[in-house]
């Protein structure tokens, strides 16, 4: 009890480390834009291939026909989505919900295992940004040449290069916007309608807005979208753990940094493998220095890995100073990454359940649907013979992508007379209103309200049927 506890004063001042080559304020200054340097390597080749396939799929899907109709069409006016023979109506909201949840948890799974590879390899913002940078390189040259071109006064050479670049940007933006609108309006009809001015005002407005957004996002905003607008970078840390593969700098191997010749031994100089060339910063599309540790701005594109590996090859050092690795491996290189861990297993289980639920919903989905609309002005009517008549309208929807003939039957009513069509044909993807009346002798009804069912079946396929309950009123 006589021992005294030593008290140590801990300073409350927090020291913020800034990259030596750039100010944090530069990110908000449009005049200090990032000039991304081109780099070659395995990861950039993979990113280009994946991005090209994704862009090609986006551009070509609206032009593909399936069963005589546009394969992918989100018809907002007709309130239906066509996806390769599967037509989703507002009544199929559960299927759409399962698809969206499946995509979300698949993204969570990939992010937990391999970080933000979606952002670096497949995100449209990244893909289109690199396409626009490719146009820049073709007309204005390398990163250093582009920077010098922007700094010098306007002359004819600068004018034609800038004009050619922005013209190519606008043309690509317009075609991107046209393709996007083609997902919501039949694209084969949209093309001639735009030139003959027969397209709807909605189409022209969407085309203009999306073209401006594409031009602005991929041409000017670029990394600003990733740093300050996209919410994904903000909540990614909730999915990361010590076994998540991220682009990381091996500080133990790289420090202390410093330039040296290829012939000098870094150990004799007291240096690590990093020669402080800053190439990893110059090739980064968001302008960060990966050597400062994991940052939310990193999109895991691997550009800094390819740049650093190239330098390591020239210096005859082993590759991997910057690599896809885990926090656990950086702390203790001998530790093995836990590939199967509770979080990943949980995501996998959820994905399996969602996939099963989606397949079950699609398999059990009927190729038709109908709604019962009662006459709200008059629940029932008594005719001159004393018989009770109830009037209904059945709105029948053909969900299939081919014409179908349907039959209507009634169960739960005795000795009724059916007035109206019982067999009719509905065109593909269309709805058809069937007005009908049911007439019953009131002495055959035991209650003021009798519950019964309308049954809708496909002609020639009695097993393919759906039913809905309704009420028959006779009054007191």
GROMACS .gro file of C-alpha atoms in nm:
model
  476
    1UNK     CA    1   0.000   0.000   0.000
    2UNK     CA    2   0.302   0.227   0.050
    3UNK     CA    3   0.408   0.200  -0.316
    4UNK     CA    4   0.340   0.505  -0.530
    5UNK     CA    5   0.215   0.481  -0.886
    6UNK     CA    6   0.427   0.678  -1.129
    7UNK     CA    7   0.233   0.925  -1.341
    8UNK     CA    8   0.345   1.007  -1.694
    9UNK     CA    9   0.216   1.307  -1.888
   10UNK     CA   10   0.106   1.211  -2.239
   11UNK     CA   11   0.086   1.498  -2.491
   12UNK     CA   12  -0.257   1.543  -2.644
   13UNK     CA   13  -0.128   1.707  -2.961
   14UNK     CA   14  -0.199   1.492  -3.266
   15UNK     CA   15   0.063   1.502  -3.540
   16UNK     CA   16  -0.074   1.467  -3.892
   17UNK     CA   17   0.169   1.334  -4.149
   18UNK     CA   18   0.128   1.478  -4.498
   19UNK     CA   19   0.285   1.339  -4.814
   20UNK     CA   20   0.605   1.527  -4.891
   21UNK     CA   21   0.524   1.565  -5.259
   22UNK     CA   22   0.176   1.715  -5.232
   23UNK     CA   23  -0.047   1.920  -5.009
   24UNK     CA   24  -0.380   1.782  -4.899
   25UNK     CA   25  -0.538   2.106  -5.020
   26UNK     CA   26  -0.423   2.027  -5.373
   27UNK     CA   27  -0.696   1.764  -5.402
   28UNK     CA   28  -0.959   2.037  -5.379
   29UNK     CA   29  -0.781   2.272  -5.620
   30UNK     CA   30  -0.885   2.205  -5.981
   31UNK     CA   31  -0.571   2.382  -6.105
   32UNK     CA   32  -0.352   2.115  -5.941
   33UNK     CA   33  -0.496   1.824  -6.130
   34UNK     CA   34  -0.341   1.479  -6.130
   35UNK     CA   35  -0.147   1.381  -6.440
   36UNK     CA   36  -0.156   1.003  -6.429
   37UNK     CA   37   0.157   0.846  -6.570
   38UNK     CA   38   0.115   0.540  -6.792
   39UNK     CA   39   0.256   0.213  -6.663
   40UNK     CA   40   0.277  -0.139  -6.800
   41UNK     CA   41   0.252  -0.459  -6.602
   42UNK     CA   42   0.045  -0.763  -6.517
   43UNK     CA   43  -0.215  -0.583  -6.310
   44UNK     CA   44  -0.265  -0.304  -6.564
   45UNK     CA   45  -0.299  -0.557  -6.845
   46UNK     CA   46  -0.559  -0.744  -6.639
   47UNK     CA   47  -0.740  -0.419  -6.557
   48UNK     CA   48  -0.746  -0.318  -6.925
   49UNK     CA   49  -0.882  -0.657  -7.033
   50UNK     CA   50  -1.153  -0.661  -6.767
   51UNK     CA   51  -1.245  -0.300  -6.837
   52UNK     CA   52  -1.262  -0.364  -7.211
   53UNK     CA   53  -1.489  -0.666  -7.164
   54UNK     CA   54  -1.714  -0.468  -6.930
   55UNK     CA   55  -1.734  -0.170  -7.165
   56UNK     CA   56  -1.799  -0.398  -7.463
   57UNK     CA   57  -2.078  -0.576  -7.275
   58UNK     CA   58  -2.235  -0.242  -7.184
   59UNK     CA   59  -2.218  -0.119  -7.544
   60UNK     CA   60  -2.343  -0.439  -7.713
   61UNK     CA   61  -2.610  -0.575  -7.477
   62UNK     CA   62  -2.888  -0.339  -7.595
   63UNK     CA   63  -2.829  -0.448  -7.957
   64UNK     CA   64  -2.876  -0.819  -7.884
   65UNK     CA   65  -3.217  -0.967  -7.957
   66UNK     CA   66  -3.363  -1.263  -7.769
   67UNK     CA   67  -3.683  -1.433  -7.888
   68UNK     CA   68  -3.742  -1.143  -8.125
   69UNK     CA   69  -3.715  -0.877  -7.853
   70UNK     CA   70  -3.438  -0.663  -7.710
   71UNK     CA   71  -3.252  -0.891  -7.470
   72UNK     CA   72  -3.208  -0.629  -7.197
   73UNK     CA   73  -3.470  -0.355  -7.179
   74UNK     CA   74  -3.589  -0.166  -6.872
   75UNK     CA   75  -3.923  -0.039  -6.998
   76UNK     CA   76  -4.028   0.214  -6.735
   77UNK     CA   77  -4.329   0.331  -6.937
   78UNK     CA   78  -4.456  -0.025  -6.981
   79UNK     CA   79  -4.356  -0.108  -6.620
   80UNK     CA   80  -4.155  -0.418  -6.711
   81UNK     CA   81  -3.793  -0.532  -6.731
   82UNK     CA   82  -3.684  -0.776  -7.003
   83UNK     CA   83  -3.368  -0.970  -6.916
   84UNK     CA   84  -3.289  -1.248  -7.166
   85UNK     CA   85  -3.635  -1.397  -7.180
   86UNK     CA   86  -3.723  -1.315  -6.821
   87UNK     CA   87  -3.983  -1.039  -6.797
   88UNK     CA   88  -4.012  -0.877  -6.455
   89UNK     CA   89  -4.324  -0.682  -6.365
   90UNK     CA   90  -4.403  -0.473  -6.055
   91UNK     CA   91  -4.554  -0.793  -5.910
   92UNK     CA   92  -4.207  -0.953  -5.934
   93UNK     CA   93  -4.048  -0.711  -5.690
   94UNK     CA   94  -3.919  -0.998  -5.475
   95UNK     CA   95  -3.710  -1.134  -5.764
   96UNK     CA   96  -3.558  -0.791  -5.826
   97UNK     CA   97  -3.489  -0.757  -5.453
   98UNK     CA   98  -3.311  -1.094  -5.448
   99UNK     CA   99  -3.099  -0.991  -5.749
  100UNK     CA  100  -2.995  -0.664  -5.581
  101UNK     CA  101  -2.918  -0.835  -5.249
  102UNK     CA  102  -2.720  -1.103  -5.432
  103UNK     CA  103  -2.511  -0.835  -5.605
  104UNK     CA  104  -2.457  -0.647  -5.277
  105UNK     CA  105  -2.340  -0.949  -5.078
  106UNK     CA  106  -2.121  -1.065  -5.368
  107UNK     CA  107  -1.953  -0.724  -5.353
  108UNK     CA  108  -1.915  -0.756  -4.974
  109UNK     CA  109  -1.757  -1.100  -5.018
  110UNK     CA  110  -1.507  -0.980  -5.279
  111UNK     CA  111  -1.422  -0.670  -5.076
  112UNK     CA  112  -1.365  -0.868  -4.757
  113UNK     CA  113  -1.132  -1.107  -4.938
  114UNK     CA  114  -0.952  -0.882  -5.188
  115UNK     CA  115  -1.024  -0.523  -5.093
  116UNK     CA  116  -1.156  -0.266  -5.339
  117UNK     CA  117  -1.081  -0.460  -5.657
  118UNK     CA  118  -1.429  -0.367  -5.781
  119UNK     CA  119  -1.321  -0.002  -5.776
  120UNK     CA  120  -0.987  -0.066  -5.939
  121UNK     CA  121  -1.090  -0.308  -6.212
  122UNK     CA  122  -1.462  -0.296  -6.292
  123UNK     CA  123  -1.617   0.026  -6.161
  124UNK     CA  124  -1.755   0.230  -6.456
  125UNK     CA  125  -1.601   0.546  -6.310
  126UNK     CA  126  -1.254   0.386  -6.322
  127UNK     CA  127  -1.303   0.223  -6.663
  128UNK     CA  128  -1.430   0.542  -6.829
  129UNK     CA  129  -1.164   0.754  -6.658
  130UNK     CA  130  -0.885   0.540  -6.802
  131UNK     CA  131  -1.053   0.552  -7.145
  132UNK     CA  132  -1.050   0.932  -7.128
  133UNK     CA  133  -0.685   0.926  -7.014
  134UNK     CA  134  -0.610   0.708  -7.318
  135UNK     CA  135  -0.757   0.981  -7.542
  136UNK     CA  136  -0.539   1.235  -7.358
  137UNK     CA  137  -0.226   1.033  -7.423
  138UNK     CA  138  -0.309   0.997  -7.793
  139UNK     CA  139  -0.354   1.371  -7.850
  140UNK     CA  140  -0.142   1.536  -7.579
  141UNK     CA  141   0.130   1.282  -7.502
  142UNK     CA  142   0.268   1.147  -7.175
  143UNK     CA  143   0.195   1.284  -6.828
  144UNK     CA  144   0.491   1.525  -6.838
  145UNK     CA  145   0.398   1.640  -7.189
  146UNK     CA  146   0.038   1.701  -7.082
  147UNK     CA  147   0.153   1.902  -6.782
  148UNK     CA  148   0.384   2.119  -6.995
  149UNK     CA  149   0.109   2.164  -7.254
  150UNK     CA  150  -0.129   2.297  -6.988
  151UNK     CA  151   0.133   2.537  -6.853
  152UNK     CA  152   0.229   2.700  -7.183
  153UNK     CA  153   0.022   2.975  -7.349
  154UNK     CA  154  -0.232   2.896  -7.616
  155UNK     CA  155  -0.097   2.844  -7.967
  156UNK     CA  156  -0.212   2.650  -8.273
  157UNK     CA  157  -0.050   2.324  -8.162
  158UNK     CA  158  -0.211   2.343  -7.819
  159UNK     CA  159  -0.544   2.450  -7.969
  160UNK     CA  160  -0.578   2.158  -8.210
  161UNK     CA  161  -0.465   1.904  -7.949
  162UNK     CA  162  -0.714   2.031  -7.692
  163UNK     CA  163  -0.989   2.050  -7.953
  164UNK     CA  164  -0.923   1.695  -8.071
  165UNK     CA  165  -0.915   1.564  -7.714
  166UNK     CA  166  -1.238   1.730  -7.605
  167UNK     CA  167  -1.412   1.636  -7.930
  168UNK     CA  168  -1.323   1.270  -7.873
  169UNK     CA  169  -1.441   1.300  -7.513
  170UNK     CA  170  -1.775   1.446  -7.621
  171UNK     CA  171  -1.827   1.187  -7.896
  172UNK     CA  172  -1.755   0.901  -7.657
  173UNK     CA  173  -1.977   1.061  -7.392
  174UNK     CA  174  -2.263   1.097  -7.641
  175UNK     CA  175  -2.234   0.735  -7.750
  176UNK     CA  176  -2.220   0.626  -7.385
  177UNK     CA  177  -2.533   0.830  -7.315
  178UNK     CA  178  -2.706   0.692  -7.625
  179UNK     CA  179  -2.629   0.336  -7.512
  180UNK     CA  180  -2.753   0.413  -7.160
  181UNK     CA  181  -3.083   0.552  -7.291
  182UNK     CA  182  -3.104   0.243  -7.514
  183UNK     CA  183  -3.146   0.031  -7.202
  184UNK     CA  184  -3.474   0.211  -7.130
  185UNK     CA  185  -3.600   0.274  -7.484
  186UNK     CA  186  -3.578   0.020  -7.771
  187UNK     CA  187  -3.237   0.112  -7.910
  188UNK     CA  188  -3.300   0.007  -8.270
  189UNK     CA  189  -3.590   0.249  -8.292
  190UNK     CA  190  -3.417   0.514  -8.082
  191UNK     CA  191  -3.133   0.568  -8.331
  192UNK     CA  192  -3.346   0.683  -8.629
  193UNK     CA  193  -3.589   0.866  -8.400
  194UNK     CA  194  -3.310   1.085  -8.262
  195UNK     CA  195  -3.208   1.201  -8.611
  196UNK     CA  196  -3.565   1.251  -8.736
  197UNK     CA  197  -3.661   1.434  -8.413
  198UNK     CA  198  -3.932   1.175  -8.345
  199UNK     CA  199  -3.785   1.067  -8.010
  200UNK     CA  200  -3.959   1.172  -7.690
  201UNK     CA  201  -3.848   1.475  -7.491
  202UNK     CA  202  -3.756   1.231  -7.212
  203UNK     CA  203  -3.505   1.062  -7.444
  204UNK     CA  204  -3.339   1.389  -7.547
  205UNK     CA  205  -3.319   1.513  -7.187
  206UNK     CA  206  -3.170   1.185  -7.061
  207UNK     CA  207  -2.924   1.178  -7.351
  208UNK     CA  208  -2.804   1.532  -7.278
  209UNK     CA  209  -2.785   1.488  -6.899
  210UNK     CA  210  -2.599   1.155  -6.914
  211UNK     CA  211  -2.357   1.284  -7.180
  212UNK     CA  212  -2.272   1.587  -6.966
  213UNK     CA  213  -2.231   1.366  -6.656
  214UNK     CA  214  -2.003   1.123  -6.843
  215UNK     CA  215  -1.792   1.406  -6.983
  216UNK     CA  216  -1.768   1.576  -6.644
  217UNK     CA  217  -1.705   1.266  -6.433
  218UNK     CA  218  -1.451   1.087  -6.655
  219UNK     CA  219  -1.292   1.398  -6.803
  220UNK     CA  220  -1.275   1.644  -6.516
  221UNK     CA  221  -1.387   1.510  -6.179
  222UNK     CA  222  -1.217   1.169  -6.200
  223UNK     CA  223  -1.061   1.098  -5.861
  224UNK     CA  224  -1.290   1.355  -5.695
  225UNK     CA  225  -1.576   1.110  -5.744
  226UNK     CA  226  -1.379   0.842  -5.558
  227UNK     CA  227  -1.246   1.072  -5.285
  228UNK     CA  228  -1.545   1.286  -5.195
  229UNK     CA  229  -1.867   1.161  -5.358
  230UNK     CA  230  -1.872   0.780  -5.378
  231UNK     CA  231  -1.987   0.638  -5.040
  232UNK     CA  232  -1.824   0.299  -5.100
  233UNK     CA  233  -1.478   0.421  -4.999
  234UNK     CA  234  -1.618   0.545  -4.669
  235UNK     CA  235  -1.770   0.223  -4.539
  236UNK     CA  236  -1.517  -0.021  -4.685
  237UNK     CA  237  -1.329  -0.033  -4.353
  238UNK     CA  238  -1.628  -0.207  -4.199
  239UNK     CA  239  -1.560  -0.503  -4.431
  240UNK     CA  240  -1.181  -0.513  -4.395
  241UNK     CA  241  -0.996  -0.729  -4.146
  242UNK     CA  242  -0.637  -0.842  -4.094
  243UNK     CA  243  -0.673  -1.107  -4.365
  244UNK     CA  244  -0.805  -0.877  -4.638
  245UNK     CA  245  -0.573  -0.848  -4.938
  246UNK     CA  246  -0.498  -0.483  -5.007
  247UNK     CA  247  -0.228  -0.293  -5.195
  248UNK     CA  248   0.037  -0.245  -4.927
  249UNK     CA  249   0.391  -0.117  -4.895
  250UNK     CA  250   0.638  -0.336  -4.706
  251UNK     CA  251   0.777  -0.073  -4.471
  252UNK     CA  252   1.016  -0.313  -4.298
  253UNK     CA  253   1.183  -0.390  -4.630
  254UNK     CA  254   1.159  -0.049  -4.794
  255UNK     CA  255   1.273   0.188  -4.519
  256UNK     CA  256   1.482   0.390  -4.501
  257UNK     CA  257   1.422   0.531  -4.847
  258UNK     CA  258   1.684   0.695  -5.058
  259UNK     CA  259   1.837   0.713  -5.406
  260UNK     CA  260   2.137   0.502  -5.494
  261UNK     CA  261   2.305   0.351  -5.798
  262UNK     CA  262   2.238  -0.002  -5.909
  263UNK     CA  263   2.591  -0.109  -5.809
  264UNK     CA  264   2.571   0.018  -5.452
  265UNK     CA  265   2.472  -0.213  -5.169
  266UNK     CA  266   2.173  -0.058  -4.984
  267UNK     CA  267   2.273  -0.227  -4.657
  268UNK     CA  268   2.610  -0.052  -4.658
  269UNK     CA  269   2.430   0.278  -4.712
  270UNK     CA  270   2.179   0.203  -4.437
  271UNK     CA  271   1.892   0.209  -4.685
  272UNK     CA  272   1.600  -0.015  -4.762
  273UNK     CA  273   1.487  -0.130  -5.106
  274UNK     CA  274   1.278   0.183  -5.179
  275UNK     CA  275   1.483   0.422  -5.394
  276UNK     CA  276   1.228   0.703  -5.339
  277UNK     CA  277   1.160   0.746  -5.712
  278UNK     CA  278   0.794   0.843  -5.648
  279UNK     CA  279   0.677   0.639  -5.949
  280UNK     CA  280   0.414   0.476  -5.728
  281UNK     CA  281   0.263   0.822  -5.671
  282UNK     CA  282   0.289   0.930  -6.035
  283UNK     CA  283   0.093   0.630  -6.167
  284UNK     CA  284  -0.178   0.642  -5.897
  285UNK     CA  285  -0.514   0.758  -6.041
  286UNK     CA  286  -0.612   0.910  -5.705
  287UNK     CA  287  -0.273   1.069  -5.640
  288UNK     CA  288  -0.194   0.905  -5.305
  289UNK     CA  289   0.136   0.775  -5.172
  290UNK     CA  290   0.083   0.411  -5.078
  291UNK     CA  291   0.398   0.427  -4.864
  292UNK     CA  292   0.201   0.629  -4.608
  293UNK     CA  293  -0.007   0.322  -4.526
  294UNK     CA  294  -0.359   0.204  -4.607
  295UNK     CA  295  -0.579   0.497  -4.714
  296UNK     CA  296  -0.946   0.507  -4.802
  297UNK     CA  297  -0.858   0.676  -5.134
  298UNK     CA  298  -0.679   0.362  -5.260
  299UNK     CA  299  -0.890   0.179  -5.521
  300UNK     CA  300  -0.669  -0.133  -5.536
  301UNK     CA  301  -0.597  -0.092  -5.909
  302UNK     CA  302  -0.241  -0.224  -5.869
  303UNK     CA  303  -0.079   0.052  -6.079
  304UNK     CA  304   0.176   0.124  -5.806
  305UNK     CA  305   0.258  -0.249  -5.787
  306UNK     CA  306   0.344  -0.263  -6.157
  307UNK     CA  307   0.549   0.058  -6.135
  308UNK     CA  308   0.742  -0.061  -5.831
  309UNK     CA  309   0.801  -0.409  -5.974
  310UNK     CA  310   0.951  -0.247  -6.284
  311UNK     CA  311   1.190  -0.045  -6.068
  312UNK     CA  312   1.282  -0.351  -5.861
  313UNK     CA  313   1.364  -0.540  -6.182
  314UNK     CA  314   1.596  -0.260  -6.295
  315UNK     CA  315   1.767  -0.252  -5.956
  316UNK     CA  316   1.795  -0.634  -5.946
  317UNK     CA  317   1.592  -0.640  -5.623
  318UNK     CA  318   1.319  -0.896  -5.559
  319UNK     CA  319   0.967  -0.790  -5.653
  320UNK     CA  320   0.691  -0.735  -5.399
  321UNK     CA  321   0.799  -0.418  -5.220
  322UNK     CA  322   0.444  -0.305  -5.300
  323UNK     CA  323   0.204  -0.595  -5.340
  324UNK     CA  324  -0.139  -0.736  -5.267
  325UNK     CA  325  -0.094  -0.868  -4.916
  326UNK     CA  326  -0.266  -0.873  -4.579
  327UNK     CA  327  -0.206  -0.685  -4.259
  328UNK     CA  328  -0.135  -1.016  -4.087
  329UNK     CA  329   0.142  -1.098  -4.336
  330UNK     CA  330   0.298  -0.755  -4.294
  331UNK     CA  331   0.303  -0.789  -3.915
  332UNK     CA  332   0.446  -1.142  -3.920
  333UNK     CA  333   0.553  -1.272  -4.263
  334UNK     CA  334   0.548  -1.632  -4.140
  335UNK     CA  335   0.178  -1.613  -4.052
  336UNK     CA  336  -0.058  -1.764  -4.304
  337UNK     CA  337  -0.359  -1.569  -4.425
  338UNK     CA  338  -0.686  -1.715  -4.300
  339UNK     CA  339  -0.874  -1.766  -4.626
  340UNK     CA  340  -1.178  -1.927  -4.465
  341UNK     CA  341  -1.283  -1.714  -4.171
  342UNK     CA  342  -1.621  -1.649  -4.003
  343UNK     CA  343  -1.698  -1.331  -4.197
  344UNK     CA  344  -1.629  -1.490  -4.536
  345UNK     CA  345  -1.818  -1.806  -4.443
  346UNK     CA  346  -2.112  -1.590  -4.335
  347UNK     CA  347  -2.115  -1.407  -4.669
  348UNK     CA  348  -2.090  -1.738  -4.857
  349UNK     CA  349  -2.383  -1.885  -4.662
  350UNK     CA  350  -2.593  -1.575  -4.732
  351UNK     CA  351  -2.502  -1.590  -5.103
  352UNK     CA  352  -2.602  -1.957  -5.121
  353UNK     CA  353  -2.934  -1.884  -4.949
  354UNK     CA  354  -3.006  -1.585  -5.173
  355UNK     CA  355  -2.912  -1.780  -5.486
  356UNK     CA  356  -3.140  -2.065  -5.384
  357UNK     CA  357  -3.424  -1.825  -5.307
  358UNK     CA  358  -3.377  -1.647  -5.641
  359UNK     CA  359  -3.374  -1.972  -5.840
  360UNK     CA  360  -3.680  -2.098  -5.650
  361UNK     CA  361  -3.871  -1.776  -5.715
  362UNK     CA  362  -3.789  -1.784  -6.085
  363UNK     CA  363  -3.872  -2.155  -6.115
  364UNK     CA  364  -4.208  -2.117  -5.936
  365UNK     CA  365  -4.295  -1.797  -6.120
  366UNK     CA  366  -4.601  -1.828  -6.340
  367UNK     CA  367  -4.602  -1.682  -6.694
  368UNK     CA  368  -4.909  -1.472  -6.612
  369UNK     CA  369  -5.074  -1.271  -6.339
  370UNK     CA  370  -5.402  -1.095  -6.284
  371UNK     CA  371  -5.568  -0.844  -6.056
  372UNK     CA  372  -5.935  -0.831  -5.960
  373UNK     CA  373  -6.101  -0.491  -5.985
  374UNK     CA  374  -6.452  -0.460  -5.842
  375UNK     CA  375  -6.713  -0.208  -5.943
  376UNK     CA  376  -6.675   0.043  -5.658
  377UNK     CA  377  -6.997   0.225  -5.744
  378UNK     CA  378  -7.220  -0.077  -5.687
  379UNK     CA  379  -7.124  -0.387  -5.489
  380UNK     CA  380  -7.422  -0.584  -5.617
  381UNK     CA  381  -7.735  -0.545  -5.826
  382UNK     CA  382  -8.068  -0.732  -5.816
  383UNK     CA  383  -8.222  -0.788  -6.158
  384UNK     CA  384  -8.593  -0.808  -6.243
  385UNK     CA  385  -8.589  -1.186  -6.180
  386UNK     CA  386  -8.463  -1.136  -5.825
  387UNK     CA  387  -8.115  -1.271  -5.904
  388UNK     CA  388  -7.806  -1.105  -5.754
  389UNK     CA  389  -7.537  -0.983  -5.992
  390UNK     CA  390  -7.179  -0.882  -5.902
  391UNK     CA  391  -6.953  -0.713  -6.158
  392UNK     CA  392  -6.576  -0.760  -6.181
  393UNK     CA  393  -6.290  -0.665  -6.412
  394UNK     CA  394  -5.993  -0.900  -6.434
  395UNK     CA  395  -5.671  -0.732  -6.548
  396UNK     CA  396  -5.471  -1.020  -6.697
  397UNK     CA  397  -5.097  -0.976  -6.762
  398UNK     CA  398  -4.904  -1.201  -6.998
  399UNK     CA  399  -4.554  -1.217  -6.845
  400UNK     CA  400  -4.417  -1.444  -7.116
  401UNK     CA  401  -4.238  -1.319  -7.426
  402UNK     CA  402  -4.487  -1.496  -7.653
  403UNK     CA  403  -4.865  -1.479  -7.702
  404UNK     CA  404  -5.077  -1.694  -7.471
  405UNK     CA  405  -5.442  -1.801  -7.454
  406UNK     CA  406  -5.597  -1.806  -7.106
  407UNK     CA  407  -5.911  -1.955  -6.952
  408UNK     CA  408  -6.105  -1.821  -6.653
  409UNK     CA  409  -6.298  -2.045  -6.415
  410UNK     CA  410  -6.470  -1.992  -6.080
  411UNK     CA  411  -6.463  -2.210  -5.768
  412UNK     CA  412  -6.656  -2.163  -5.443
  413UNK     CA  413  -6.991  -2.051  -5.586
  414UNK     CA  414  -7.286  -2.282  -5.656
  415UNK     CA  415  -7.534  -2.248  -5.940
  416UNK     CA  416  -7.387  -1.928  -6.081
  417UNK     CA  417  -7.413  -1.782  -6.429
  418UNK     CA  418  -7.094  -1.646  -6.587
  419UNK     CA  419  -7.146  -1.350  -6.822
  420UNK     CA  420  -6.837  -1.247  -7.020
  421UNK     CA  421  -6.534  -1.396  -7.194
  422UNK     CA  422  -6.392  -1.714  -7.046
  423UNK     CA  423  -6.121  -1.773  -7.308
  424UNK     CA  424  -5.906  -1.502  -7.467
  425UNK     CA  425  -5.557  -1.438  -7.606
  426UNK     CA  426  -5.311  -1.183  -7.466
  427UNK     CA  427  -5.010  -1.062  -7.663
  428UNK     CA  428  -4.658  -1.098  -7.527
  429UNK     CA  429  -4.585  -0.856  -7.245
  430UNK     CA  430  -4.930  -0.698  -7.265
  431UNK     CA  431  -5.222  -0.671  -7.028
  432UNK     CA  432  -5.588  -0.734  -7.110
  433UNK     CA  433  -5.899  -0.627  -6.919
  434UNK     CA  434  -6.178  -0.885  -6.896
  435UNK     CA  435  -6.510  -0.738  -6.776
  436UNK     CA  436  -6.745  -1.006  -6.641
  437UNK     CA  437  -7.046  -1.059  -6.420
  438UNK     CA  438  -7.153  -1.342  -6.192
  439UNK     CA  439  -7.525  -1.399  -6.135
  440UNK     CA  440  -7.647  -1.614  -5.844
  441UNK     CA  441  -7.988  -1.695  -5.694
  442UNK     CA  442  -7.985  -1.535  -5.346
  443UNK     CA  443  -8.144  -1.851  -5.198
  444UNK     CA  444  -7.825  -2.040  -5.291
  445UNK     CA  445  -7.616  -1.802  -5.078
  446UNK     CA  446  -7.609  -1.867  -4.704
  447UNK     CA  447  -7.424  -1.548  -4.603
  448UNK     CA  448  -7.439  -1.182  -4.705
  449UNK     CA  449  -7.081  -1.222  -4.832
  450UNK     CA  450  -6.947  -1.541  -4.989
  451UNK     CA  451  -6.576  -1.593  -5.053
  452UNK     CA  452  -6.479  -1.766  -5.380
  453UNK     CA  453  -6.184  -1.790  -5.619
  454UNK     CA  454  -6.110  -1.687  -5.976
  455UNK     CA  455  -5.874  -1.934  -6.145
  456UNK     CA  456  -5.665  -1.829  -6.445
  457UNK     CA  457  -5.505  -2.111  -6.645
  458UNK     CA  458  -5.309  -2.142  -6.969
  459UNK     CA  459  -5.508  -2.301  -7.250
  460UNK     CA  460  -5.383  -2.654  -7.307
  461UNK     CA  461  -5.179  -2.646  -6.985
  462UNK     CA  462  -5.428  -2.685  -6.699
  463UNK     CA  463  -5.145  -2.738  -6.449
  464UNK     CA  464  -5.015  -2.385  -6.515
  465UNK     CA  465  -5.267  -2.182  -6.319
  466UNK     CA  466  -5.297  -1.916  -6.054
  467UNK     CA  467  -5.589  -1.817  -5.835
  468UNK     CA  468  -5.708  -1.517  -5.638
  469UNK     CA  469  -5.989  -1.490  -5.390
  470UNK     CA  470  -6.273  -1.242  -5.411
  471UNK     CA  471  -6.613  -1.185  -5.250
  472UNK     CA  472  -6.969  -1.213  -5.378
  473UNK     CA  473  -7.218  -0.982  -5.206
  474UNK     CA  474  -7.593  -1.033  -5.190
  475UNK     CA  475  -7.681  -0.778  -4.924
  476UNK     CA  476  -7.890  -0.841  -4.611
   0.00000   0.00000   0.00000
